[in-house]
Amino acid sequence: MTEAERRAVKASLVHHYLPRLADQGLLEYDRRSGDVTSTATFESMREEIRRTRALDDGPVPNEEPVDSVLYTEPLTEGSTTPSK
């Protein structure tokens, strides 16, 4: 990876992805220190995240295939239907 590519990845993480993941409650991101910590919400979704990545990366050896994943708006806390 070139230095320019590394800077571009860092910028997209710092300015886009980390704040979005923090807003969704999946991680805590301290902009001052750059520290990133997973939250209980992330831990509770770890298996779903792993399965979604498997769809993106292709089949995971020695595991059952995943038929489909429904992408929808995030659920509000305590709700079983997508937020509007």
GROMACS .gro file of N, CA and C in nm:
model
  252
    1MET      N    1   0.085  -0.117   0.000
    1MET     CA    2   0.000   0.000   0.000
    1MET      C    3   0.090   0.124   0.000
    2THR      N    4   0.059   0.217  -0.086
    2THR     CA    5   0.139   0.339  -0.092
    2THR      C    6   0.100   0.433   0.021
    3GLU      N    7   0.182   0.532   0.046
    3GLU     CA    8   0.153   0.631   0.150
    3GLU      C    9   0.024   0.707   0.117
    4ALA      N   10   0.003   0.740  -0.008
    4ALA     CA   11  -0.120   0.810  -0.048
    4ALA      C   12  -0.243   0.724  -0.023
    5GLU      N   13  -0.234   0.595  -0.053
    5GLU     CA   14  -0.346   0.504  -0.028
    5GLU      C   15  -0.372   0.492   0.122
    6ARG      N   16  -0.266   0.484   0.201
    6ARG     CA   17  -0.282   0.475   0.346
    6ARG      C   18  -0.351   0.598   0.401
    7ARG      N   19  -0.312   0.716   0.354
    7ARG     CA   20  -0.376   0.841   0.398
    7ARG      C   21  -0.523   0.845   0.359
    8ALA      N   22  -0.554   0.798   0.237
    8ALA     CA   23  -0.693   0.797   0.192
    8ALA      C   24  -0.779   0.704   0.278
    9VAL      N   25  -0.727   0.587   0.312
    9VAL     CA   26  -0.800   0.493   0.397
    9VAL      C   27  -0.821   0.553   0.536
   10LYS      N   28  -0.716   0.612   0.592
   10LYS     CA   29  -0.727   0.673   0.724
   10LYS      C   30  -0.831   0.784   0.723
   11ALA      N   31  -0.829   0.868   0.620
   11ALA     CA   32  -0.926   0.979   0.612
   11ALA      C   33  -1.068   0.926   0.606
   12SER      N   34  -1.092   0.822   0.526
   12SER     CA   35  -1.228   0.769   0.515
   12SER      C   36  -1.273   0.705   0.647
   13LEU      N   37  -1.181   0.639   0.717
   13LEU     CA   38  -1.215   0.584   0.848
   13LEU      C   39  -1.249   0.694   0.947
   14VAL      N   40  -1.162   0.792   0.958
   14VAL     CA   41  -1.177   0.897   1.059
   14VAL      C   42  -1.297   0.987   1.032
   15HIS      N   43  -1.322   1.018   0.907
   15HIS     CA   44  -1.427   1.116   0.875
   15HIS      C   45  -1.560   1.053   0.835
   16HIS      N   46  -1.561   0.925   0.802
   16HIS     CA   47  -1.686   0.865   0.756
   16HIS      C   48  -1.726   0.741   0.837
   17TYR      N   49  -1.647   0.636   0.826
   17TYR     CA   50  -1.688   0.507   0.882
   17TYR      C   51  -1.692   0.503   1.034
   18LEU      N   52  -1.588   0.548   1.101
   18LEU     CA   53  -1.588   0.541   1.248
   18LEU      C   54  -1.700   0.625   1.310
   19PRO      N   55  -1.722   0.750   1.264
   19PRO     CA   56  -1.835   0.825   1.320
   19PRO      C   57  -1.970   0.758   1.294
   20ARG      N   58  -1.990   0.699   1.177
   20ARG     CA   59  -2.117   0.631   1.147
   20ARG      C   60  -2.136   0.510   1.237
   21LEU      N   61  -2.031   0.431   1.256
   21LEU     CA   62  -2.041   0.314   1.344
   21LEU      C   63  -2.065   0.356   1.488
   22ALA      N   64  -2.005   0.466   1.530
   22ALA     CA   65  -2.028   0.518   1.665
   22ALA      C   66  -2.172   0.567   1.680
   23ASP      N   67  -2.223   0.636   1.577
   23ASP     CA   68  -2.362   0.683   1.581
   23ASP      C   69  -2.461   0.568   1.592
   24GLN      N   70  -2.427   0.454   1.535
   24GLN     CA   71  -2.514   0.336   1.541
   24GLN      C   72  -2.494   0.257   1.671
   25GLY      N   73  -2.399   0.299   1.754
   25GLY     CA   74  -2.377   0.234   1.882
   25GLY      C   75  -2.293   0.108   1.875
   26LEU      N   76  -2.228   0.083   1.760
   26LEU     CA   77  -2.148  -0.038   1.746
   26LEU      C   78  -2.009  -0.024   1.806
   27LEU      N   79  -1.963   0.098   1.818
   27LEU     CA   80  -1.832   0.121   1.879
   27LEU      C   81  -1.828   0.258   1.942
   28GLU      N   82  -1.728   0.277   2.026
   28GLU     CA   83  -1.701   0.408   2.084
   28GLU      C   84  -1.575   0.459   2.016
   29TYR      N   85  -1.580   0.583   1.968
   29TYR     CA   86  -1.468   0.641   1.897
   29TYR      C   87  -1.433   0.775   1.959
   30ASP      N   88  -1.312   0.785   2.012
   30ASP     CA   89  -1.262   0.909   2.072
   30ASP      C   90  -1.181   0.982   1.965
   31ARG      N   91  -1.237   1.091   1.913
   31ARG     CA   92  -1.171   1.166   1.806
   31ARG      C   93  -1.038   1.225   1.850
   32ARG      N   94  -1.028   1.262   1.976
   32ARG     CA   95  -0.902   1.322   2.025
   32ARG      C   96  -0.787   1.223   2.026
   33SER      N   97  -0.811   1.106   2.086
   33SER     CA   98  -0.703   1.008   2.102
   33SER      C   99  -0.696   0.910   1.984
   34GLY      N  100  -0.808   0.897   1.911
   34GLY     CA  101  -0.813   0.799   1.803
   34GLY      C  102  -0.847   0.659   1.851
   35ASP      N  103  -0.877   0.644   1.981
   35ASP     CA  104  -0.911   0.514   2.037
   35ASP      C  105  -1.045   0.465   1.985
   36VAL      N  106  -1.053   0.337   1.952
   36VAL     CA  107  -1.176   0.274   1.907
   36VAL      C  108  -1.198   0.152   1.996
   37THR      N  109  -1.321   0.142   2.051
   37THR     CA  110  -1.356   0.032   2.140
   37THR      C  111  -1.490  -0.024   2.098
   38SER      N  112  -1.499  -0.157   2.088
   38SER     CA  113  -1.629  -0.217   2.056
   38SER      C  114  -1.722  -0.203   2.176
   39THR      N  115  -1.852  -0.201   2.147
   39THR     CA  116  -1.952  -0.188   2.253
   39THR      C  117  -2.026  -0.319   2.271
   40ALA      N  118  -2.112  -0.323   2.371
   40ALA     CA  119  -2.196  -0.442   2.393
   40ALA      C  120  -2.286  -0.465   2.272
   41THR      N  121  -2.330  -0.357   2.206
   41THR     CA  122  -2.413  -0.371   2.087
   41THR      C  123  -2.337  -0.445   1.979
   42PHE      N  124  -2.210  -0.408   1.956
   42PHE     CA  125  -2.129  -0.478   1.857
   42PHE      C  126  -2.115  -0.624   1.895
   43GLU      N  127  -2.084  -0.649   2.021
   43GLU     CA  128  -2.065  -0.787   2.066
   43GLU      C  129  -2.191  -0.869   2.046
   44SER      N  130  -2.308  -0.809   2.068
   44SER     CA  131  -2.433  -0.883   2.050
   44SER      C  132  -2.462  -0.909   1.903
   45MET      N  133  -2.401  -0.831   1.813
   45MET     CA  134  -2.422  -0.846   1.669
   45MET      C  135  -2.305  -0.916   1.600
   46ARG      N  136  -2.205  -0.957   1.676
   46ARG     CA  137  -2.082  -1.014   1.618
   46ARG      C  138  -2.113  -1.129   1.519
   47GLU      N  139  -2.201  -1.221   1.557
   47GLU     CA  140  -2.231  -1.334   1.470
   47GLU      C  141  -2.299  -1.288   1.340
   48GLU      N  142  -2.391  -1.195   1.350
   48GLU     CA  143  -2.458  -1.142   1.231
   48GLU      C  144  -2.357  -1.071   1.140
   49ILE      N  145  -2.266  -0.996   1.197
   49ILE     CA  146  -2.162  -0.928   1.120
   49ILE      C  147  -2.073  -1.030   1.051
   50ARG      N  148  -2.035  -1.136   1.122
   50ARG     CA  149  -1.952  -1.241   1.063
   50ARG      C  150  -2.023  -1.307   0.945
   51ARG      N  151  -2.153  -1.335   0.961
   51ARG     CA  152  -2.229  -1.397   0.852
   51ARG      C  153  -2.241  -1.304   0.733
   52THR      N  154  -2.261  -1.177   0.756
   52THR     CA  155  -2.270  -1.079   0.647
   52THR      C  156  -2.138  -1.071   0.573
   53ARG      N  157  -2.027  -1.069   0.647
   53ARG     CA  158  -1.896  -1.067   0.582
   53ARG      C  159  -1.875  -1.192   0.500
   54ALA      N  160  -1.926  -1.305   0.547
   54ALA     CA  161  -1.913  -1.429   0.472
   54ALA      C  162  -1.984  -1.418   0.337
   55LEU      N  163  -2.097  -1.350   0.335
   55LEU     CA  164  -2.166  -1.328   0.208
   55LEU      C  165  -2.081  -1.244   0.114
   56ASP      N  166  -2.017  -1.142   0.168
   56ASP     CA  167  -1.932  -1.054   0.086
   56ASP      C  168  -1.806  -1.125   0.039
   57ASP      N  169  -1.749  -1.211   0.124
   57ASP     CA  170  -1.622  -1.278   0.094
   57ASP      C  171  -1.639  -1.412   0.025
   58GLY      N  172  -1.760  -1.464   0.020
   58GLY     CA  173  -1.783  -1.597  -0.035
   58GLY      C  174  -1.800  -1.697   0.078
   59PRO      N  175  -1.822  -1.822   0.046
   59PRO     CA  176  -1.847  -1.923   0.149
   59PRO      C  177  -1.729  -1.937   0.247
   60VAL      N  178  -1.765  -1.961   0.371
   60VAL     CA  179  -1.665  -1.988   0.475
   60VAL      C  180  -1.653  -2.139   0.486
   61PRO      N  181  -1.531  -2.194   0.477
   61PRO     CA  182  -1.516  -2.341   0.483
   61PRO      C  183  -1.576  -2.401   0.609
   62ASN      N  184  -1.633  -2.520   0.594
   62ASN     CA  185  -1.687  -2.598   0.706
   62ASN      C  186  -1.804  -2.532   0.776
   63GLU      N  187  -1.877  -2.447   0.706
   63GLU     CA  188  -1.995  -2.385   0.765
   63GLU      C  189  -2.110  -2.393   0.667
   64GLU      N  190  -2.231  -2.390   0.720
   64GLU     CA  191  -2.347  -2.393   0.633
   64GLU      C  192  -2.356  -2.263   0.554
   65PRO      N  193  -2.400  -2.270   0.427
   65PRO     CA  194  -2.414  -2.147   0.349
   65PRO      C  195  -2.526  -2.060   0.405
   66VAL      N  196  -2.513  -1.931   0.385
   66VAL     CA  197  -2.615  -1.835   0.427
   66VAL      C  198  -2.701  -1.808   0.306
   67ASP      N  199  -2.832  -1.832   0.318
   67ASP     CA  200  -2.921  -1.815   0.204
   67ASP      C  201  -2.940  -1.669   0.166
   68SER      N  202  -2.967  -1.584   0.263
   68SER     CA  203  -2.988  -1.443   0.232
   68SER      C  204  -2.978  -1.360   0.359
   69VAL      N  205  -2.958  -1.233   0.339
   69VAL     CA  206  -2.956  -1.137   0.449
   69VAL      C  207  -3.045  -1.021   0.407
   70LEU      N  208  -3.135  -0.980   0.493
   70LEU     CA  209  -3.223  -0.869   0.465
   70LEU      C  210  -3.160  -0.741   0.516
   71TYR      N  211  -3.135  -0.649   0.426
   71TYR     CA  212  -3.082  -0.518   0.466
   71TYR      C  213  -3.199  -0.422   0.480
   72THR      N  214  -3.205  -0.352   0.591
   72THR     CA  215  -3.315  -0.262   0.618
   72THR      C  216  -3.266  -0.146   0.702
   73GLU      N  217  -3.354  -0.055   0.733
   73GLU     CA  218  -3.320   0.056   0.821
   73GLU      C  219  -3.291   0.000   0.960
   74PRO      N  220  -3.202   0.066   1.035
   74PRO     CA  221  -3.172   0.017   1.170
   74PRO      C  222  -3.295   0.021   1.259
   75LEU      N  223  -3.303  -0.076   1.349
   75LEU     CA  224  -3.411  -0.078   1.445
   75LEU      C  225  -3.384   0.022   1.555
   76THR      N  226  -3.489   0.086   1.604
   76THR     CA  227  -3.473   0.171   1.721
   76THR      C  228  -3.471   0.081   1.843
   77GLU      N  229  -3.410   0.129   1.950
   77GLU     CA  230  -3.395   0.047   2.070
   77GLU      C  231  -3.531   0.002   2.120
   78GLY      N  232  -3.545  -0.127   2.143
   78GLY     CA  233  -3.668  -0.183   2.196
   78GLY      C  234  -3.776  -0.205   2.089
   79SER      N  235  -3.746  -0.175   1.963
   79SER     CA  236  -3.844  -0.188   1.856
   79SER      C  237  -3.817  -0.314   1.775
   80THR      N  238  -3.922  -0.369   1.717
   80THR     CA  239  -3.905  -0.484   1.628
   80THR      C  240  -3.931  -0.445   1.483
   81THR      N  241  -3.958  -0.316   1.458
   81THR     CA  242  -3.980  -0.269   1.321
   81THR      C  243  -3.881  -0.157   1.292
   82PRO      N  244  -3.841  -0.143   1.164
   82PRO     CA  245  -3.745  -0.037   1.127
   82PRO      C  246  -3.797   0.101   1.163
   83SER      N  247  -3.702   0.189   1.196
   83SER     CA  248  -3.739   0.328   1.225
   83SER      C  249  -3.775   0.399   1.097
   84LYS      N  250  -3.861   0.497   1.105
   84LYS     CA  251  -3.902   0.573   0.987
   84LYS      C  252  -3.857   0.716   1.000
   0.00000   0.00000   0.00000
